[in-house]
């Protein structure tokens, strides 16, 4: 593919590493050069170096360019749905009550165990395809609805196959400690041993995950149990993530800080000590506003996290229980309307800080020379307007490694493959 130069970009959102949560390093009236799948240069239209003058050009007619969005927390592959529980919760039954009665995660475990790998793959592939139309280029994806060796491996192998087939980058996470499955309900120690002694080694041996996650919560695992699983995972080379302090303060943020986890996610009930410990340890907070919305929980105090110096990422948490939507731009809007982030802060959370939450900030998440040419073209004059005007989809093209993987209109000079 020829190298090419985008010109007449209204706002180029670099989402550069410096400047903190609200600093996106926006360049107005910008240009961007792309070569061999990487960003070669960005700057103002007036300052395009001579060497790029002869490259194929694409006039973006003042559209906005943002880094490819990164959904750094999803439960992408699962069987069935749980619309019935959605209704029950609206009628006043709590998430925890449904879980204790054998619904919730366990209901999706039954459906996921019963689904074939092909069924899981076909459904997840459709989701990835739709995500790409929203400007998403990288997706973290967790297991955790199998909860036995065979079904956890099945899910992670589906992700490995999808990574081969999909133009998007998939980042797999092992979440064997999502909850205690029904058959181990009276034998949770045995289930933890299964996770630590059988599942983890096999997942690592087959190179099926980059991260290990644990749900630390009253309806799932204690802080000590989480420590046991994550310490074992770290010894095997996986990095730690935690579903932390979502429905109660279970000390998840403190555990994440103690273990040097790459992220702690949810955090609606985080304690001041947990918050300060995360700031000191450099753990990224992942804000998941769909889960707050669907569980009608208290909002994350995102402003306090930012003020304390914690980097806040934003993701969908796509799953059939608490977050049945993969619409990351909508989650960005909710990070503002529910959590009080500014649009710039929320967009940094779904780009550069989301890359940080995956340990991939040297490769993706910002539009800087040398980084992957993952970006989306947005039909909006600026970040504020994009996030504020909540339409079905403002994304008019998505590029992955410099290749166009989605567009609503032809872009002259840029081939599909
Ligand atoms: O991130 N909190 C734990 N896990 C999911 C919900 C899983 C489910 O209800 O199926 C979450 O919200
Ligand atoms: Fe989750």
Coordinates of C-alpha atoms and ligand atoms in Angstrom, one line a residue:
X1 CA 0.0 0.0 0.0
X2 CA 1.2 3.5 -0.9
X3 CA 2.1 5.8 1.9
X4 CA -0.5 8.6 2.2
X5 CA -1.1 12.0 3.6
X6 CA -4.4 13.1 5.2
X7 CA -4.8 16.9 4.9
X8 CA -7.4 19.4 6.0
X9 CA -8.1 17.6 9.3
X10 CA -10.3 20.0 11.4
X11 CA -9.1 18.6 14.7
X12 CA -6.4 16.0 15.1
X13 CA -6.7 14.4 18.5
X14 CA -3.3 13.1 19.4
X15 CA -4.2 11.8 22.9
X16 CA -0.5 12.2 23.7
X17 CA 0.9 10.8 26.9
X18 CA 1.7 14.1 28.6
X19 CA -0.4 16.7 30.2
X20 CA -2.8 14.6 32.3
X21 CA -6.3 13.4 31.9
X22 CA -7.8 16.4 30.1
X23 CA -4.9 17.1 27.7
X24 CA -5.5 15.6 24.3
X25 CA -2.9 17.5 22.5
X26 CA -5.4 18.5 19.8
X27 CA -3.9 20.1 16.6
X28 CA -6.3 22.3 14.6
X29 CA -6.1 22.4 10.8
X30 CA -3.8 19.4 10.8
X31 CA -2.3 16.8 8.5
X32 CA -1.1 13.3 9.2
X33 CA 1.3 11.1 7.2
X34 CA 0.9 7.3 7.3
X35 CA 3.4 4.8 6.0
X36 CA 3.7 1.0 6.3
X37 CA 0.9 0.8 8.9
X38 CA 2.4 3.4 11.2
X39 CA 2.1 7.1 11.8
X40 CA 5.0 8.8 10.1
X41 CA 4.2 12.4 11.0
X42 CA 1.5 14.7 12.5
X43 CA 1.4 18.5 12.5
X44 CA -0.4 21.5 11.2
X45 CA -1.3 21.6 7.5
X46 CA 1.1 24.5 7.0
X47 CA 4.0 22.6 8.3
X48 CA 3.9 19.4 6.2
X49 CA 7.5 18.5 5.4
X50 CA 8.5 18.4 1.7
X51 CA 9.1 14.7 1.7
X52 CA 5.3 14.0 2.2
X53 CA 4.2 16.5 -0.5
X54 CA 4.3 13.9 -3.2
X55 CA 2.4 11.2 -1.3
X56 CA -1.2 10.3 -2.2
X57 CA -3.5 12.8 -0.5
X58 CA -6.9 12.5 1.2
X59 CA -8.7 15.8 1.9
X60 CA -10.7 15.2 5.1
X61 CA -12.8 18.3 4.7
X62 CA -12.3 19.5 8.3
X63 CA -13.4 16.2 9.9
X64 CA -11.9 15.1 13.2
X65 CA -9.3 12.3 13.5
X66 CA -9.0 10.4 16.8
X67 CA -6.8 7.4 17.8
X68 CA -8.6 4.1 17.3
X69 CA -10.8 3.6 20.3
X70 CA -9.7 0.9 22.7
X71 CA -12.3 -1.1 24.7
X72 CA -10.0 -2.2 27.5
X73 CA -12.7 -4.2 29.4
X74 CA -15.2 -6.6 27.8
X75 CA -16.6 -10.0 28.3
X76 CA -16.9 -10.5 24.6
X77 CA -17.8 -14.1 24.1
X78 CA -20.8 -15.6 26.0
X79 CA -23.8 -17.8 25.4
X80 CA -27.4 -16.5 25.8
X81 CA -28.6 -13.2 27.1
X82 CA -30.3 -12.1 30.3
X83 CA -33.1 -9.7 29.3
X84 CA -35.3 -11.4 31.9
X85 CA -33.0 -10.3 34.7
X86 CA -33.0 -6.8 33.3
X87 CA -36.7 -6.7 33.9
X88 CA -36.4 -8.3 37.4
X89 CA -33.9 -5.7 38.4
X90 CA -36.2 -2.9 37.2
X91 CA -38.9 -4.5 39.4
X92 CA -36.7 -4.2 42.4
X93 CA -34.7 -7.4 42.7
X94 CA -31.0 -6.7 43.2
X95 CA -28.1 -8.0 41.2
X96 CA -26.8 -9.8 44.3
X97 CA -30.2 -11.4 45.0
X98 CA -30.4 -12.7 41.5
X99 CA -26.8 -14.0 41.7
X100 CA -27.5 -15.8 45.0
X101 CA -30.5 -17.5 43.5
X102 CA -28.4 -19.1 40.8
X103 CA -29.0 -16.5 38.1
X104 CA -26.6 -13.7 37.1
X105 CA -23.1 -14.9 36.0
X106 CA -24.1 -18.6 36.7
X107 CA -27.0 -18.3 34.2
X108 CA -24.5 -17.2 31.5
X109 CA -22.1 -19.9 32.6
X110 CA -24.8 -22.5 31.8
X111 CA -25.5 -21.0 28.4
X112 CA -21.8 -20.6 27.6
X113 CA -20.9 -24.2 28.5
X114 CA -23.8 -25.3 26.2
X115 CA -22.6 -23.2 23.3
X116 CA -20.2 -24.6 20.7
X117 CA -17.0 -22.8 19.9
X118 CA -18.4 -22.0 16.5
X119 CA -21.5 -20.4 18.0
X120 CA -19.4 -18.3 20.4
X121 CA -17.1 -17.3 17.6
X122 CA -19.8 -16.3 15.1
X123 CA -21.6 -14.1 17.6
X124 CA -18.4 -12.4 18.9
X125 CA -17.2 -11.8 15.3
X126 CA -20.4 -9.9 14.5
X127 CA -19.9 -7.8 17.6
X128 CA -16.3 -7.0 16.6
X129 CA -17.5 -6.0 13.2
X130 CA -20.0 -3.6 14.6
X131 CA -17.5 -2.3 17.1
X132 CA -15.2 -1.4 14.1
X133 CA -18.0 0.8 12.7
X134 CA -17.8 2.8 16.0
X135 CA -14.1 3.6 15.6
X136 CA -12.9 0.8 17.9
X137 CA -9.6 -0.9 16.9
X138 CA -8.5 -2.8 20.0
X139 CA -10.7 -4.9 22.3
X140 CA -9.7 -6.6 25.6
X141 CA -11.8 -9.8 26.0
X142 CA -12.2 -11.9 29.2
X143 CA -13.1 -15.5 29.7
X144 CA -15.0 -16.2 32.9
X145 CA -18.3 -17.7 31.7
X146 CA -16.9 -21.2 31.4
X147 CA -15.6 -21.8 34.9
X148 CA -14.4 -25.3 34.2
X149 CA -11.2 -26.1 32.5
X150 CA -12.7 -27.1 29.2
X151 CA -15.1 -24.2 28.8
X152 CA -12.5 -21.6 29.9
X153 CA -10.1 -23.0 27.3
X154 CA -12.9 -23.1 24.7
X155 CA -13.6 -19.4 25.3
X156 CA -9.9 -18.3 25.1
X157 CA -9.4 -20.4 22.0
X158 CA -12.3 -18.6 20.4
X159 CA -10.5 -15.3 21.1
X160 CA -7.3 -16.8 19.6
X161 CA -9.2 -17.7 16.4
X162 CA -10.9 -14.3 16.3
X163 CA -7.5 -12.6 16.7
X164 CA -6.5 -14.4 13.4
X165 CA -9.7 -13.5 11.6
X166 CA -10.6 -10.1 12.7
X167 CA -8.8 -6.9 11.7
X168 CA -9.1 -5.7 15.3
X169 CA -6.5 -6.4 17.9
X170 CA -7.8 -8.7 20.6
X171 CA -6.2 -8.8 24.1
X172 CA -7.3 -11.9 26.0
X173 CA -7.7 -12.1 29.8
X174 CA -8.3 -15.2 31.9
X175 CA -11.1 -14.6 34.4
X176 CA -11.5 -18.2 35.8
X177 CA -12.1 -16.5 39.2
X178 CA -15.3 -14.7 38.0
X179 CA -17.5 -16.5 40.5
X180 CA -17.6 -19.9 42.2
X181 CA -19.6 -22.2 39.8
X182 CA -22.6 -24.0 41.2
X183 CA -21.0 -27.5 41.5
X184 CA -18.3 -26.0 43.7
X185 CA -20.6 -23.9 45.8
X186 CA -19.8 -25.9 49.0
X187 CA -16.2 -26.4 48.0
X188 CA -14.8 -23.0 47.1
X189 CA -11.3 -24.0 48.2
X190 CA -11.3 -26.8 45.7
X191 CA -12.5 -24.4 42.9
X192 CA -9.7 -22.0 43.7
X193 CA -7.2 -24.9 43.6
X194 CA -8.6 -25.8 40.2
X195 CA -8.1 -22.3 39.0
X196 CA -4.6 -22.0 40.4
X197 CA -3.2 -25.5 39.8
X198 CA -4.9 -26.6 36.6
X199 CA -6.5 -23.7 34.7
X200 CA -3.8 -21.1 35.0
X201 CA -0.9 -23.3 34.0
X202 CA -2.8 -24.6 31.0
X203 CA -3.8 -21.1 29.9
X204 CA -0.2 -20.0 30.2
X205 CA 1.2 -23.1 28.6
X206 CA -1.0 -22.6 25.5
X207 CA -0.3 -18.8 25.5
X208 CA -4.0 -18.0 25.6
X209 CA -4.0 -14.9 27.8
X210 CA -2.0 -11.9 28.6
X211 CA -3.8 -10.9 31.8
X212 CA -5.5 -12.6 34.8
X213 CA -8.5 -10.9 36.3
X214 CA -10.5 -11.7 39.5
X215 CA -13.9 -10.5 40.6
X216 CA -13.3 -9.4 44.2
X217 CA -16.8 -8.9 45.6
X218 CA -19.2 -10.3 48.2
X219 CA -20.9 -12.5 45.6
X220 CA -17.6 -13.7 44.2
X221 CA -14.2 -13.8 45.8
X222 CA -12.6 -12.3 48.9
X223 CA -9.5 -10.1 48.8
X224 CA -7.4 -13.0 50.1
X225 CA -8.7 -15.4 47.5
X226 CA -8.0 -12.7 44.8
X227 CA -4.5 -12.3 46.1
X228 CA -3.9 -16.1 45.9
X229 CA -5.1 -16.3 42.2
X230 CA -3.3 -13.2 41.0
X231 CA 0.0 -14.0 42.8
X232 CA 0.0 -17.4 41.1
X233 CA -0.8 -15.7 37.8
X234 CA 2.0 -13.2 38.1
X235 CA 4.4 -16.0 38.9
X236 CA 3.5 -17.5 35.5
X237 CA 4.0 -14.2 33.7
X238 CA 0.4 -12.9 33.4
X239 CA -0.3 -9.3 34.5
X240 CA -3.1 -8.7 37.0
X241 CA -6.4 -6.9 36.7
X242 CA -9.2 -6.8 39.2
X243 CA -13.0 -6.2 39.2
X244 CA -12.7 -4.1 42.3
X245 CA -15.1 -2.4 44.7
X246 CA -18.0 -2.5 42.3
X247 CA -20.9 -3.1 44.7
X248 CA -19.1 -2.8 48.0
X249 CA -15.7 -1.8 49.3
X250 CA -14.0 -5.2 49.3
X251 CA -10.5 -3.8 49.4
X252 CA -10.0 -4.5 45.6
X253 CA -8.3 -1.2 44.9
X254 CA -5.8 -1.8 47.8
X255 CA -5.1 -5.3 46.5
X256 CA -4.5 -4.0 43.0
X257 CA -2.0 -1.5 44.4
X258 CA -0.3 -4.0 46.6
X259 CA 0.2 -6.4 43.6
X260 CA 1.1 -3.8 41.1
X261 CA -1.9 -4.7 38.9
X262 CA -2.1 -2.9 35.6
X263 CA -5.7 -1.8 36.3
X264 CA -8.5 -1.9 38.8
X265 CA -11.9 -1.7 37.2
X266 CA -15.4 -0.4 38.3
X267 CA -14.4 1.2 41.7
X268 CA -17.8 2.8 42.6
X269 CA -17.2 1.9 46.3
X270 CA -13.4 2.6 46.4
X271 CA -12.2 3.9 49.8
X272 CA -10.0 7.0 50.1
X273 CA -7.1 4.7 51.1
X274 CA -7.7 2.6 48.0
X275 CA -7.7 5.6 45.8
X276 CA -4.5 7.0 47.2
X277 CA -2.8 3.6 47.0
X278 CA -3.7 3.4 43.3
X279 CA -2.3 6.8 42.7
X280 CA 1.0 5.8 44.4
X281 CA 1.2 2.5 42.6
X282 CA 0.2 3.9 39.2
X283 CA -2.7 1.5 38.8
X284 CA -5.1 2.6 36.0
X285 CA -8.7 2.9 37.1
X286 CA -11.1 1.6 34.5
X287 CA -14.5 3.4 34.5
X288 CA -17.4 1.2 33.4
X289 CA -20.5 3.4 33.3
X290 CA -22.8 1.0 31.5
X291 CA -22.5 -1.3 34.5
X292 CA -23.5 1.6 36.8
X293 CA -26.4 2.5 34.6
X294 CA -27.8 -1.0 34.3
X295 CA -27.4 -1.9 38.0
X296 CA -28.6 1.6 38.9
X297 CA -25.7 1.8 41.2
X298 CA -23.9 4.9 42.6
X299 CA -21.7 6.7 40.1
X300 CA -17.9 6.4 40.2
X301 CA -16.4 9.5 41.8
X302 CA -14.2 9.9 38.8
X303 CA -13.3 13.5 39.5
X304 CA -11.8 12.5 42.9
X305 CA -9.7 9.9 41.1
X306 CA -8.4 12.4 38.6
X307 CA -7.7 14.9 41.4
X308 CA -5.7 12.3 43.3
X309 CA -3.6 11.6 40.2
X310 CA -5.1 8.3 39.1
X311 CA -5.3 7.8 35.3
X312 CA -8.9 6.9 34.4
X313 CA -9.7 4.7 31.4
X314 CA -13.2 4.2 30.0
X315 CA -14.6 1.0 28.6
X316 CA -17.9 -0.7 28.0
X317 CA -17.7 -3.9 30.2
X318 CA -19.8 -5.5 27.4
X319 CA -21.5 -8.5 29.0
X320 CA -25.0 -10.0 29.1
X321 CA -25.7 -9.0 32.7
X322 CA -24.6 -5.6 33.8
X323 CA -23.5 -4.0 30.5
X324 CA -25.3 -5.3 27.4
X325 CA -23.8 -2.7 25.0
X326 CA -20.5 -2.5 23.2
X327 CA -21.1 1.1 22.2
X328 CA -17.9 2.7 23.4
X329 CA -18.7 6.2 22.2
X330 CA -21.9 6.0 24.3
X331 CA -19.8 4.8 27.3
X332 CA -17.6 7.9 26.8
X333 CA -20.7 10.1 26.9
X334 CA -21.8 8.3 30.1
X335 CA -18.4 8.8 31.7
X336 CA -19.3 12.5 31.3
X337 CA -23.0 12.5 32.1
X338 CA -22.9 10.0 34.9
X339 CA -19.3 10.4 36.3
X340 CA -18.6 14.0 35.6
X341 CA -15.5 13.7 33.4
X342 CA -15.1 16.3 30.7
X343 CA -15.3 15.0 27.1
X344 CA -11.6 15.4 26.7
X345 CA -10.9 13.5 29.9
X346 CA -13.3 10.7 28.8
X347 CA -11.7 10.5 25.3
X348 CA -8.3 10.2 26.8
X349 CA -9.7 7.4 28.9
X350 CA -10.8 5.4 25.8
X351 CA -7.6 6.0 23.9
X352 CA -4.2 6.6 25.6
X353 CA -5.2 5.6 29.2
X354 CA -7.1 2.5 27.8
X355 CA -3.8 1.5 26.1
X356 CA -2.1 2.0 29.5
X357 CA -4.7 -0.3 31.1
X358 CA -3.5 -2.9 28.6
X359 CA 0.2 -2.2 29.0
X360 CA 0.2 -1.3 25.2
X361 CA 0.8 2.4 25.4
X362 CA 4.0 2.2 23.4
X363 CA 2.2 0.7 20.5
X364 CA -1.4 2.2 20.4
X365 CA -3.6 4.8 22.0
X366 CA -2.2 8.0 20.6
X367 CA -1.4 9.5 17.2
X368 CA 2.3 10.0 17.4
X369 CA 5.1 9.1 14.9
X370 CA 6.1 5.4 15.2
X371 CA 2.7 4.3 16.7
X372 CA 0.3 2.0 14.8
X373 CA -1.8 3.9 12.4
X374 CA -5.0 3.0 14.2
X375 CA -7.5 5.8 13.9
X376 CA -11.1 6.8 13.3
X377 CA -12.5 9.7 11.3
X378 CA -15.3 11.4 13.1
X379 CA -18.0 13.6 11.7
X380 CA -17.8 16.3 14.4
X381 CA -16.0 19.6 14.6
X382 CA -14.3 18.9 17.9
X383 CA -14.2 16.5 20.9
X384 CA -16.8 18.4 22.9
X385 CA -19.3 18.3 20.1
X386 CA -18.7 14.7 19.3
X387 CA -19.3 13.5 22.9
X388 CA -22.2 15.9 23.5
X389 CA -24.2 15.2 20.4
X390 CA -25.2 11.6 21.1
X391 CA -26.1 10.2 17.7
X392 CA -26.2 6.6 16.6
X393 CA -22.7 6.8 15.2
X394 CA -20.5 9.7 14.2
X395 CA -17.7 7.5 12.9
X396 CA -17.3 7.7 9.2
X397 CA -14.2 5.6 8.8
X398 CA -11.9 3.3 10.8
X399 CA -8.3 2.5 10.0
X400 CA -6.3 -0.3 11.5
X401 CA -2.5 -0.5 10.9
X402 CA -3.0 2.1 8.1
X403 CA -5.7 -0.1 6.4
X404 CA -9.2 1.1 6.0
X405 CA -11.5 -1.5 7.7
X406 CA -14.7 0.5 7.7
X407 CA -16.1 3.5 6.0
X408 CA -19.4 5.1 5.1
X409 CA -18.0 6.9 2.1
X410 CA -15.1 6.3 -0.3
X411 CA -11.9 8.1 0.5
X412 CA -10.1 8.8 -2.7
X413 CA -6.5 7.5 -2.7
X414 CA -7.0 5.0 0.1
X415 CA -7.6 1.4 -0.9
X416 CA -9.6 -1.1 1.1
X417 CA -6.7 -3.5 1.3
Ligands
LIG1 O1 -18.0 -6.6 35.0 N1 -18.6 -7.7 37.9 C1 -18.5 -8.8 37.4 N2 -18.6 -9.1 36.1 C2 -19.3 -8.4 35.2 C3 -20.8 -8.8 35.3 C4 -20.9 -10.2 34.9 C5 -22.3 -10.6 34.7 O2 -23.2 -10.1 35.4 O3 -22.5 -11.5 33.9 C6 -19.1 -6.9 35.3 O4 -20.0 -6.2 35.6
LIG2 FE1 -16.5 -6.8 33.8

